[in-house]
PDB file of C-alpha atoms and ligand atoms in Angstrom:
ATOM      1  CA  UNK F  16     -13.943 -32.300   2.859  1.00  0.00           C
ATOM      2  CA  UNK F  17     -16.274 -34.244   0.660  1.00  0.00           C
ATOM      3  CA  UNK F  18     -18.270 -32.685  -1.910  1.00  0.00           C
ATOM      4  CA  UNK F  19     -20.361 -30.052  -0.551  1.00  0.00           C
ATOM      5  CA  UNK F  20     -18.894 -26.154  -0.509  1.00  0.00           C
ATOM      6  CA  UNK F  21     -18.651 -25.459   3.146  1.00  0.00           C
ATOM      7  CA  UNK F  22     -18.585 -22.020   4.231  1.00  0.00           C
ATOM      8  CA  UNK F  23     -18.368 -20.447   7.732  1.00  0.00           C
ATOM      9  CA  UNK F  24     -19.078 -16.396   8.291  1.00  0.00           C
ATOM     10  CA  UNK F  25     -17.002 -15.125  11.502  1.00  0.00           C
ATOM     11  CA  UNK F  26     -17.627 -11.606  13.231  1.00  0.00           C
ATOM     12  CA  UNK F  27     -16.143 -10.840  16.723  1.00  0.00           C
ATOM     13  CA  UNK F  28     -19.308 -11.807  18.654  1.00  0.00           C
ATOM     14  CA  UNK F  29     -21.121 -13.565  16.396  1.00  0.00           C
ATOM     15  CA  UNK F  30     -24.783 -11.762  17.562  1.00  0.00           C
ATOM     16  CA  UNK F  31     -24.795  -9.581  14.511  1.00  0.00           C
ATOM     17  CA  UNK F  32     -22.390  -9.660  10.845  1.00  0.00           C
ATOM     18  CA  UNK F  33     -21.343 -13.166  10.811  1.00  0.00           C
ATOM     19  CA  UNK F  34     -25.317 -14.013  11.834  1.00  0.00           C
ATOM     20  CA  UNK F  35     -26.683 -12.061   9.290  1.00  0.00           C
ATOM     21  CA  UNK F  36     -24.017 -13.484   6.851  1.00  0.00           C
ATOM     22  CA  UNK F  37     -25.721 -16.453   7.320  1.00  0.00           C
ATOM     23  CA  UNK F  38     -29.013 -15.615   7.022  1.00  0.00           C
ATOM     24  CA  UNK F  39     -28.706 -13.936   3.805  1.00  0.00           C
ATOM     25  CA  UNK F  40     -26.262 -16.474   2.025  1.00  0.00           C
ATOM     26  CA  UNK F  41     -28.647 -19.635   3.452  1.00  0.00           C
ATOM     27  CA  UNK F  42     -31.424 -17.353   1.393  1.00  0.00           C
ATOM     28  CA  UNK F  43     -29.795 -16.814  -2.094  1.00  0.00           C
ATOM     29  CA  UNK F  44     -28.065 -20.633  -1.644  1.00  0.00           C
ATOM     30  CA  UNK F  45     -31.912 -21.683  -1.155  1.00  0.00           C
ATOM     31  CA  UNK F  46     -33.559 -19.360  -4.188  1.00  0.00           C
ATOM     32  CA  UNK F  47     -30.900 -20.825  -6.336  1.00  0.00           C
ATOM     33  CA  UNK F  48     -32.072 -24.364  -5.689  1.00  0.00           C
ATOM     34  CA  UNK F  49     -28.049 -25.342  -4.099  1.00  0.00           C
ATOM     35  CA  UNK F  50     -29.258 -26.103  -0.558  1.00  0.00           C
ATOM     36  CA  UNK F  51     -27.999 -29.660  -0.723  1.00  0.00           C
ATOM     37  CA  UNK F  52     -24.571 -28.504  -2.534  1.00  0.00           C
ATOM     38  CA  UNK F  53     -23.322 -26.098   0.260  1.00  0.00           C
ATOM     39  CA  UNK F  54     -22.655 -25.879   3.866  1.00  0.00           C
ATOM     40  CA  UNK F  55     -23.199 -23.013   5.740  1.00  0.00           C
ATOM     41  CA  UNK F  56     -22.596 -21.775   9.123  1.00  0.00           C
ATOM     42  CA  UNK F  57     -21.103 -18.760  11.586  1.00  0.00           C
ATOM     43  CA  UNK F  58     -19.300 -17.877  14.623  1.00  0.00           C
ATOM     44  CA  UNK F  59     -17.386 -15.647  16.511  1.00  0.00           C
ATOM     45  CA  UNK F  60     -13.197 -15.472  17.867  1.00  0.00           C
ATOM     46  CA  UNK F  61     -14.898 -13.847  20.827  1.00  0.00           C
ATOM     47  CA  UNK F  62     -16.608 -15.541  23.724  1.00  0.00           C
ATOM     48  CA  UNK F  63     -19.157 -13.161  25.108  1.00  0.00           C
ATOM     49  CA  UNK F  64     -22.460 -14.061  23.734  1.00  0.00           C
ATOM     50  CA  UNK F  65     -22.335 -17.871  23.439  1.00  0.00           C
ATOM     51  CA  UNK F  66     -25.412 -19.265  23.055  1.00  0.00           C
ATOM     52  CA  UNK F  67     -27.475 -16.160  22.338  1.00  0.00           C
ATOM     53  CA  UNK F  68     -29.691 -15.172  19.701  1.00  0.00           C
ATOM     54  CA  UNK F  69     -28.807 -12.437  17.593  1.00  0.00           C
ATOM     55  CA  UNK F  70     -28.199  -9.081  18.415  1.00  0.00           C
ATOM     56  CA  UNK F  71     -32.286  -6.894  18.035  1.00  0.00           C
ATOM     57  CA  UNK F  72     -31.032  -4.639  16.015  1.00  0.00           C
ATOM     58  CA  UNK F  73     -29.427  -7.088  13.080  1.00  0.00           C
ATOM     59  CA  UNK F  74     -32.535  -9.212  13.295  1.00  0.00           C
ATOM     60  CA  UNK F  75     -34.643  -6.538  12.351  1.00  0.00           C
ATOM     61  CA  UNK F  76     -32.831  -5.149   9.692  1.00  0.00           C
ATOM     62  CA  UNK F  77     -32.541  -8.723   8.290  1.00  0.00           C
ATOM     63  CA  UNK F  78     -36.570  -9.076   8.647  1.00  0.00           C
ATOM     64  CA  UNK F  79     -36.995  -6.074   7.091  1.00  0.00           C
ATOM     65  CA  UNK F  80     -35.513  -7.849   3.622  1.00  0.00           C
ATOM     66  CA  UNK F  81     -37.356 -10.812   4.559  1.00  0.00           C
ATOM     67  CA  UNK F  82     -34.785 -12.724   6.237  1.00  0.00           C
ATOM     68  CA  UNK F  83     -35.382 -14.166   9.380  1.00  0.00           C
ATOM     69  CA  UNK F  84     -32.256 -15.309  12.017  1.00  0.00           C
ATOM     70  CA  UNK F  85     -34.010 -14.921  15.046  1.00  0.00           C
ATOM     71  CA  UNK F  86     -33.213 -19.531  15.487  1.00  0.00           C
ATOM     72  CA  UNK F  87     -29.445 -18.616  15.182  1.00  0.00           C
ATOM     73  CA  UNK F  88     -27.425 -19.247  18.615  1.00  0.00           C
ATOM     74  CA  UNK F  89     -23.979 -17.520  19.107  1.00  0.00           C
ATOM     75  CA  UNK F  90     -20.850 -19.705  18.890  1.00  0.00           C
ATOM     76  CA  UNK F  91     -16.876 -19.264  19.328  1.00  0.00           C
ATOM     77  CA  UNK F  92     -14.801 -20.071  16.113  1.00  0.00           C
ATOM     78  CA  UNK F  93     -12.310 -22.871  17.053  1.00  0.00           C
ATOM     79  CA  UNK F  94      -9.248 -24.627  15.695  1.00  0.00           C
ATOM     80  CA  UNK F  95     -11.735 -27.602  14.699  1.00  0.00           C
ATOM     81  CA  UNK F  96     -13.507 -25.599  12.313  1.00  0.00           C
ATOM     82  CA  UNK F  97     -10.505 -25.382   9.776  1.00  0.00           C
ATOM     83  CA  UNK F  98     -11.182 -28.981   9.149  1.00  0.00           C
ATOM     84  CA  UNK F  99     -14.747 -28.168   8.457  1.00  0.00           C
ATOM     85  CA  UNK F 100     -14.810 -25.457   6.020  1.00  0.00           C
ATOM     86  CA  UNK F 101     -13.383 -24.711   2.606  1.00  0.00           C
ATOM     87  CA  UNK F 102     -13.723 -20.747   3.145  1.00  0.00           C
ATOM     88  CA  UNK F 103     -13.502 -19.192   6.214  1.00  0.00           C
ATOM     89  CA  UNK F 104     -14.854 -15.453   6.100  1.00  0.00           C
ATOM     90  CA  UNK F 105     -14.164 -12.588   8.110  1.00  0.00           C
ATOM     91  CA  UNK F 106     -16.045  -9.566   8.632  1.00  0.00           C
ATOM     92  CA  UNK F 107     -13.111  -7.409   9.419  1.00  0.00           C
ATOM     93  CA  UNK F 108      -9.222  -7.504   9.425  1.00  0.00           C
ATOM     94  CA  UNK F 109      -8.973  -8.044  13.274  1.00  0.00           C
ATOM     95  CA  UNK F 110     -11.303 -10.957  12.692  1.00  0.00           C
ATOM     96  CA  UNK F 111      -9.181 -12.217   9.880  1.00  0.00           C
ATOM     97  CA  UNK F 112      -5.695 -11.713  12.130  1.00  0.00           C
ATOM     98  CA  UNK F 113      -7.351 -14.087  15.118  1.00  0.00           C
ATOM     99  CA  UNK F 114      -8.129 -16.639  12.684  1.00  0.00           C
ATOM    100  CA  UNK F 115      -4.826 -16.514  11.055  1.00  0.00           C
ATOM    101  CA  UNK F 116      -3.254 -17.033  14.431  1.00  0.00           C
ATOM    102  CA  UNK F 117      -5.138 -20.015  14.701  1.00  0.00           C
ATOM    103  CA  UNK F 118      -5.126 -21.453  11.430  1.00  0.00           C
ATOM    104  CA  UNK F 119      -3.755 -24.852  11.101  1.00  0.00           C
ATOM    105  CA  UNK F 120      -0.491 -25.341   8.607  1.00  0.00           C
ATOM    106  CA  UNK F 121      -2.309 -27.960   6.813  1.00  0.00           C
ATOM    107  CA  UNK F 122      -5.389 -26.021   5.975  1.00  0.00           C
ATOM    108  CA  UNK F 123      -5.880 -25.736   2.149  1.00  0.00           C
ATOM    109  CA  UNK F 124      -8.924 -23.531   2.047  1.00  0.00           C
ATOM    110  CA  UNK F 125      -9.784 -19.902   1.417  1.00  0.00           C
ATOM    111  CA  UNK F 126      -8.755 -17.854   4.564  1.00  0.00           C
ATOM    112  CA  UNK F 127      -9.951 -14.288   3.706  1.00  0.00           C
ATOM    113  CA  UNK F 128     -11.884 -10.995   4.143  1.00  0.00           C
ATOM    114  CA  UNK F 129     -15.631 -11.436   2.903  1.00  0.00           C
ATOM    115  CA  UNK F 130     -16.369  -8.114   1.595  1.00  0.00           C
ATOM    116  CA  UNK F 131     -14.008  -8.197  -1.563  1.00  0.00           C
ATOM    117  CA  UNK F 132     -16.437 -10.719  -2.688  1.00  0.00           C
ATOM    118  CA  UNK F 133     -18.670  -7.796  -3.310  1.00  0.00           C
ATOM    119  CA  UNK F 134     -18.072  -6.788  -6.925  1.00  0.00           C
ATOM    120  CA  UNK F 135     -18.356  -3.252  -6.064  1.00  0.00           C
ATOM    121  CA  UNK F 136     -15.958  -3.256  -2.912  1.00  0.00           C
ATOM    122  CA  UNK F 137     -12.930  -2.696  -4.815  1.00  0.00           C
ATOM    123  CA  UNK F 138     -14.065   0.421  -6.790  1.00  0.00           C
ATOM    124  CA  UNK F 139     -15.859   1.576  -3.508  1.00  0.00           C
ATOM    125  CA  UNK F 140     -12.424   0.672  -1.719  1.00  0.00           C
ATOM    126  CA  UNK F 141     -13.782  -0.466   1.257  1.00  0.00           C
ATOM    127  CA  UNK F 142     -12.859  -4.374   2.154  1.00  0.00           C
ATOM    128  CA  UNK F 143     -14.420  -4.979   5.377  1.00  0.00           C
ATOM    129  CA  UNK F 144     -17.876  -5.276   7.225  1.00  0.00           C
ATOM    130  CA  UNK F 145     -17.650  -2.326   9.923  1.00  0.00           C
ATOM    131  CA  UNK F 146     -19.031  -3.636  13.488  1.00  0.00           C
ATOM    132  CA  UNK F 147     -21.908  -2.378  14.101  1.00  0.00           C
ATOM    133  CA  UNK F 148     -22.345  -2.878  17.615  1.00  0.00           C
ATOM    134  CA  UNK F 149     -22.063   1.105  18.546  1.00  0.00           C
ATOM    135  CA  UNK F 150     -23.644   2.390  15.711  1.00  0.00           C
ATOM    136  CA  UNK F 151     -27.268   3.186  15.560  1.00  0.00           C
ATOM    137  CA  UNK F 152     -30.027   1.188  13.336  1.00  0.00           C
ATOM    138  CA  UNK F 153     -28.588   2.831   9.803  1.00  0.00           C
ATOM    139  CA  UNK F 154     -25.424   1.075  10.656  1.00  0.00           C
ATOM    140  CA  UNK F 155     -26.973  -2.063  10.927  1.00  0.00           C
ATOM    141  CA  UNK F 156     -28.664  -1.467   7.423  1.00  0.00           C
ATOM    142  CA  UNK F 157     -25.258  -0.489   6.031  1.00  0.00           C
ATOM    143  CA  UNK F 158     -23.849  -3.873   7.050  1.00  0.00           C
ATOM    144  CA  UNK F 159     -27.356  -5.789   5.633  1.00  0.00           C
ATOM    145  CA  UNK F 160     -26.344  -3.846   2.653  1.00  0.00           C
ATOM    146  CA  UNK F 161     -22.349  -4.660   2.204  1.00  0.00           C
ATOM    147  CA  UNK F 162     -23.136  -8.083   3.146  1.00  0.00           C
ATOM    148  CA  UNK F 163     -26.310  -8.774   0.641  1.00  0.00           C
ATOM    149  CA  UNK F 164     -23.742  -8.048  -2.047  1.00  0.00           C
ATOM    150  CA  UNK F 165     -20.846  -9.968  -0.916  1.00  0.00           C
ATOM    151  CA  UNK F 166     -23.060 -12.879  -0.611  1.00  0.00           C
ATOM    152  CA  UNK F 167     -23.932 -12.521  -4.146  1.00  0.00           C
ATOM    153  CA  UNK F 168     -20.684 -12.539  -5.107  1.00  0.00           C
ATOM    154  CA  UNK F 169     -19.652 -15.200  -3.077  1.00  0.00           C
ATOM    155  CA  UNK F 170     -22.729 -17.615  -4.795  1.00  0.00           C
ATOM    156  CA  UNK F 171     -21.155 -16.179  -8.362  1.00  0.00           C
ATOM    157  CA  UNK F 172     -17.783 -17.412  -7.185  1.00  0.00           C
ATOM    158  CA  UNK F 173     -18.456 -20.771  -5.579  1.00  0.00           C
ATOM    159  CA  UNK F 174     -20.864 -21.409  -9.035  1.00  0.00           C
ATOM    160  CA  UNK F 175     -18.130 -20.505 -10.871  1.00  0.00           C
ATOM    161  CA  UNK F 176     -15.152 -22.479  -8.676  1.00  0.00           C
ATOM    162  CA  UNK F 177     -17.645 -25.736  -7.549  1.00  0.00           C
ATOM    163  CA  UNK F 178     -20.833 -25.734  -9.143  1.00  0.00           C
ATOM    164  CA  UNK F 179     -20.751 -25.611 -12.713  1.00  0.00           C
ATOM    165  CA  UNK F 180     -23.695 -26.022 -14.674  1.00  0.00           C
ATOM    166  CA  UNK F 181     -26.001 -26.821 -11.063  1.00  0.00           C
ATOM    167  CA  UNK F 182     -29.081 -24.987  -9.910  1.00  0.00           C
ATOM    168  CA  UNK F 183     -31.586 -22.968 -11.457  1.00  0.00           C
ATOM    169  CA  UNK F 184     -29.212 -20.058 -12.512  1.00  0.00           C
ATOM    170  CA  UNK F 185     -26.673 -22.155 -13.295  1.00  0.00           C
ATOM    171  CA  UNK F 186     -29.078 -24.613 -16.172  1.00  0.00           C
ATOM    172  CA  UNK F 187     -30.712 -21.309 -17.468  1.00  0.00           C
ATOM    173  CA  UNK F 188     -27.398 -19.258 -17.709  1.00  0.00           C
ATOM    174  CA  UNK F 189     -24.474 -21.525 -18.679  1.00  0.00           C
TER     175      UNK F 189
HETATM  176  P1  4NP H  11     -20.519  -8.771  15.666  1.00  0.00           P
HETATM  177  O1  4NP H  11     -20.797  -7.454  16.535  1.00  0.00           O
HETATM  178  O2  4NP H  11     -19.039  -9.060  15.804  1.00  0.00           O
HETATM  179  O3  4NP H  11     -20.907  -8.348  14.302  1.00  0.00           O
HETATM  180  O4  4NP H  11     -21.389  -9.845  16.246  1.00  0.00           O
HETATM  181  C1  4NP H  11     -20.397  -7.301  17.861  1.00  0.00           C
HETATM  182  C2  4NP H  11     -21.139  -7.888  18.872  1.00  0.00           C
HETATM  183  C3  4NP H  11     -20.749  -7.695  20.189  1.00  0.00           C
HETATM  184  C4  4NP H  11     -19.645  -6.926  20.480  1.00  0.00           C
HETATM  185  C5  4NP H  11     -18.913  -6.340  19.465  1.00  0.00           C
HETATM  186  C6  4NP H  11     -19.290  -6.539  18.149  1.00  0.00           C
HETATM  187  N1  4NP H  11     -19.276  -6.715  21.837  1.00  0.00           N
HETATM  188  O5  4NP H  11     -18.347  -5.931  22.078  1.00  0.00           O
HETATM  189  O6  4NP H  11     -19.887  -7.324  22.732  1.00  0.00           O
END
Protein backbone atom coordinates (compact mmCIF):
# COMPACT_ATOMS: atom_id res chain seq x y z
CA UNK A 1 0.00 0.00 0.00
CA UNK A 2 3.21 1.93 -0.14
CA UNK A 3 4.24 4.17 2.50
CA UNK A 4 1.73 6.71 3.14
CA UNK A 5 -1.16 5.98 6.05
CA UNK A 6 -4.29 5.87 4.02
CA UNK A 7 -7.43 6.44 5.70
CA UNK A 8 -11.05 6.52 4.40
CA UNK A 9 -14.13 7.95 6.77
CA UNK A 10 -17.57 6.15 5.70
CA UNK A 11 -21.14 7.41 6.89
CA UNK A 12 -24.36 6.10 5.19
CA UNK A 13 -24.67 9.05 2.75
CA UNK A 14 -21.62 10.50 2.86
CA UNK A 15 -23.22 14.43 2.85
CA UNK A 16 -22.52 14.83 6.51
CA UNK A 17 -20.15 12.44 9.32
CA UNK A 18 -17.86 10.78 7.00
CA UNK A 19 -17.50 14.53 5.18
CA UNK A 20 -16.84 16.22 8.16
CA UNK A 21 -14.46 13.34 9.20
CA UNK A 22 -12.54 14.47 6.56
CA UNK A 23 -12.48 17.86 6.93
CA UNK A 24 -11.36 17.86 10.40
CA UNK A 25 -8.66 14.99 10.17
CA UNK A 26 -7.21 16.76 6.63
CA UNK A 27 -6.94 19.90 9.32
CA UNK A 28 -5.02 18.39 12.34
CA UNK A 29 -2.95 15.99 9.56
CA UNK A 30 -2.08 19.59 7.98
CA UNK A 31 -1.29 21.62 11.53
CA UNK A 32 0.91 18.73 12.33
CA UNK A 33 3.02 19.24 9.23
CA UNK A 34 2.04 15.11 7.95
CA UNK A 35 0.18 16.18 4.79
CA UNK A 36 2.57 14.29 2.56
CA UNK A 37 2.63 11.12 5.08
CA UNK A 38 -1.18 10.34 4.98
CA UNK A 39 -4.00 9.74 2.71
CA UNK A 40 -7.24 10.80 3.36
CA UNK A 41 -10.59 10.44 1.95
CA UNK A 42 -14.61 9.53 2.55
CA UNK A 43 -17.63 7.92 1.28
CA UNK A 44 -20.75 6.45 1.79
CA UNK A 45 -22.39 2.37 1.50
CA UNK A 46 -25.40 4.34 0.37
CA UNK A 47 -26.10 5.73 -3.07
CA UNK A 48 -28.39 8.67 -2.68
CA UNK A 49 -26.37 11.75 -2.78
CA UNK A 50 -23.56 10.93 -5.25
CA UNK A 51 -21.93 13.71 -6.36
CA UNK A 52 -23.28 16.30 -3.93
CA UNK A 53 -21.78 18.65 -1.68
CA UNK A 54 -22.26 18.27 1.83
CA UNK A 55 -25.23 18.28 3.70
CA UNK A 56 -25.93 22.70 4.99
CA UNK A 57 -26.18 21.87 8.15
CA UNK A 58 -22.61 19.84 8.67
CA UNK A 59 -20.91 22.51 6.63
CA UNK A 60 -21.79 25.06 8.90
CA UNK A 61 -21.07 23.53 11.97
CA UNK A 62 -17.65 22.59 10.46
CA UNK A 63 -17.15 26.49 9.45
CA UNK A 64 -18.04 27.44 12.59
CA UNK A 65 -14.52 25.65 13.95
CA UNK A 66 -12.93 26.93 10.97
CA UNK A 67 -13.15 24.06 8.78
CA UNK A 68 -14.34 24.40 5.50
CA UNK A 69 -15.85 21.12 3.25
CA UNK A 70 -18.06 22.93 1.19
CA UNK A 71 -15.32 21.31 -2.27
CA UNK A 72 -16.21 17.77 -0.93
CA UNK A 73 -18.50 15.68 -3.51
CA UNK A 74 -20.48 12.60 -2.19
CA UNK A 75 -19.23 9.13 -3.18
CA UNK A 76 -20.36 5.30 -2.66
CA UNK A 77 -17.77 3.10 -0.73
CA UNK A 78 -16.85 0.15 -3.04
CA UNK A 79 -15.06 -3.18 -2.94
CA UNK A 80 -11.99 -1.28 -4.66
CA UNK A 81 -11.42 0.82 -1.81
CA UNK A 82 -10.14 -2.10 0.50
CA UNK A 83 -7.14 -2.09 -1.69
CA UNK A 84 -6.74 1.56 -1.09
CA UNK A 85 -6.84 2.11 2.51
CA UNK A 86 -5.09 0.83 5.60
CA UNK A 87 -8.15 1.88 7.98
CA UNK A 88 -11.44 1.96 6.96
CA UNK A 89 -13.75 3.97 9.51
CA UNK A 90 -17.24 3.81 10.21
CA UNK A 91 -19.45 6.21 11.74
CA UNK A 92 -21.87 3.72 13.09
CA UNK A 93 -22.31 -0.12 13.52
CA UNK A 94 -24.73 -0.45 10.48
CA UNK A 95 -22.01 1.31 8.54
CA UNK A 96 -19.41 -1.01 9.88
CA UNK A 97 -21.81 -4.34 9.11
CA UNK A 98 -22.12 -3.14 5.14
CA UNK A 99 -18.52 -2.84 4.94
CA UNK A 100 -17.87 -6.07 6.59
CA UNK A 101 -20.13 -7.70 4.07
CA UNK A 102 -18.04 -6.39 1.54
CA UNK A 103 -14.71 -6.67 2.81
CA UNK A 104 -12.32 -8.64 0.81
CA UNK A 105 -10.62 -11.95 2.63
CA UNK A 106 -7.31 -10.64 1.80
CA UNK A 107 -7.64 -7.26 3.35
CA UNK A 108 -5.03 -6.74 6.16
CA UNK A 109 -6.07 -3.35 7.39
CA UNK A 110 -8.00 -1.84 10.28
CA UNK A 111 -11.79 -2.47 9.67
CA UNK A 112 -13.46 -0.65 12.63
CA UNK A 113 -15.78 1.85 14.40
CA UNK A 114 -14.11 5.45 14.47
CA UNK A 115 -15.35 6.78 17.63
CA UNK A 116 -13.34 4.43 20.07
CA UNK A 117 -10.49 6.36 18.77
CA UNK A 118 -11.76 9.08 20.98
CA UNK A 119 -9.94 8.67 24.29
CA UNK A 120 -12.94 9.59 26.14
CA UNK A 121 -15.51 7.24 24.25
CA UNK A 122 -14.91 4.36 26.36
CA UNK A 123 -15.49 6.03 29.79
CA UNK A 124 -18.40 8.02 28.09
CA UNK A 125 -19.51 4.48 26.64
CA UNK A 126 -20.69 5.62 23.59
CA UNK A 127 -18.77 4.00 20.33
CA UNK A 128 -20.46 5.44 17.45
CA UNK A 129 -21.14 8.79 15.51
CA UNK A 130 -25.13 9.11 15.74
CA UNK A 131 -26.61 10.24 12.15
CA UNK A 132 -27.54 13.30 12.25
CA UNK A 133 -29.66 13.65 9.39
CA UNK A 134 -33.09 14.10 11.58
CA UNK A 135 -31.73 15.88 14.26
CA UNK A 136 -31.70 19.59 14.47
CA UNK A 137 -28.39 21.93 14.25
CA UNK A 138 -27.16 20.80 18.06
CA UNK A 139 -26.98 17.38 16.63
CA UNK A 140 -24.82 18.33 14.03
CA UNK A 141 -22.50 20.09 16.68
CA UNK A 142 -22.61 16.92 18.78
CA UNK A 143 -21.21 14.92 15.86
CA UNK A 144 -18.43 18.01 15.05
CA UNK A 145 -17.75 17.36 18.62
CA UNK A 146 -17.39 13.28 18.88
CA UNK A 147 -15.62 13.44 15.70
CA UNK A 148 -12.94 16.43 16.56
CA UNK A 149 -11.84 14.03 19.27
CA UNK A 150 -11.71 10.83 17.50
CA UNK A 151 -9.65 12.48 14.95
CA UNK A 152 -7.25 13.39 17.55
CA UNK A 153 -6.96 10.19 18.63
CA UNK A 154 -6.73 8.70 15.47
CA UNK A 155 -3.44 11.28 14.57
CA UNK A 156 -2.07 9.99 18.27
CA UNK A 157 -2.51 6.45 17.01
CA UNK A 158 -1.27 6.51 13.44
CA UNK A 159 1.96 8.75 15.09
CA UNK A 160 2.30 6.22 17.36
CA UNK A 161 1.70 2.94 14.81
CA UNK A 162 3.44 4.80 11.41
CA UNK A 163 4.99 7.93 12.12
CA UNK A 164 7.46 7.86 14.70
CA UNK A 165 9.52 10.68 15.40
CA UNK A 166 7.78 12.81 12.03
CA UNK A 167 6.09 16.18 12.12
CA UNK A 168 6.14 19.00 14.30
CA UNK A 169 4.60 17.19 17.39
CA UNK A 170 6.27 14.31 16.79
CA UNK A 171 10.32 16.22 16.75
CA UNK A 172 9.20 18.43 19.78
CA UNK A 173 7.54 15.54 21.81
CA UNK A 174 9.41 12.25 21.27
P1 LIG B 1 -24.46 10.78 6.82
O1 LIG B 1 -25.95 11.29 7.11
O2 LIG B 1 -24.55 9.27 6.71
O3 LIG B 1 -23.72 11.23 8.02
O4 LIG B 1 -24.02 11.44 5.55
C1 LIG B 1 -27.05 10.93 6.35
C2 LIG B 1 -27.28 11.56 5.13
C3 LIG B 1 -28.41 11.21 4.40
C4 LIG B 1 -29.28 10.27 4.88
C5 LIG B 1 -29.05 9.65 6.10
C6 LIG B 1 -27.92 9.98 6.83
N1 LIG B 1 -30.45 9.95 4.13
O5 LIG B 1 -31.28 9.18 4.64
O6 LIG B 1 -30.59 10.44 3.00
Amino acid sequence: MGDRVRVLFVCLGNICRSPTAQGVFENLVKEAGLGDQIVIDSAGTGDWHLGKAPDQRARQAAQGKGVEIGHLRARQVSAKDFGGYDYILAMDRSNLTDLEHMKPDWYLGHLGLFLPFAPQSRYEQIDEVPDPYYGGFDTFERVYELIHQASLGLLDHIRQHHLRGQGQRGQSHD
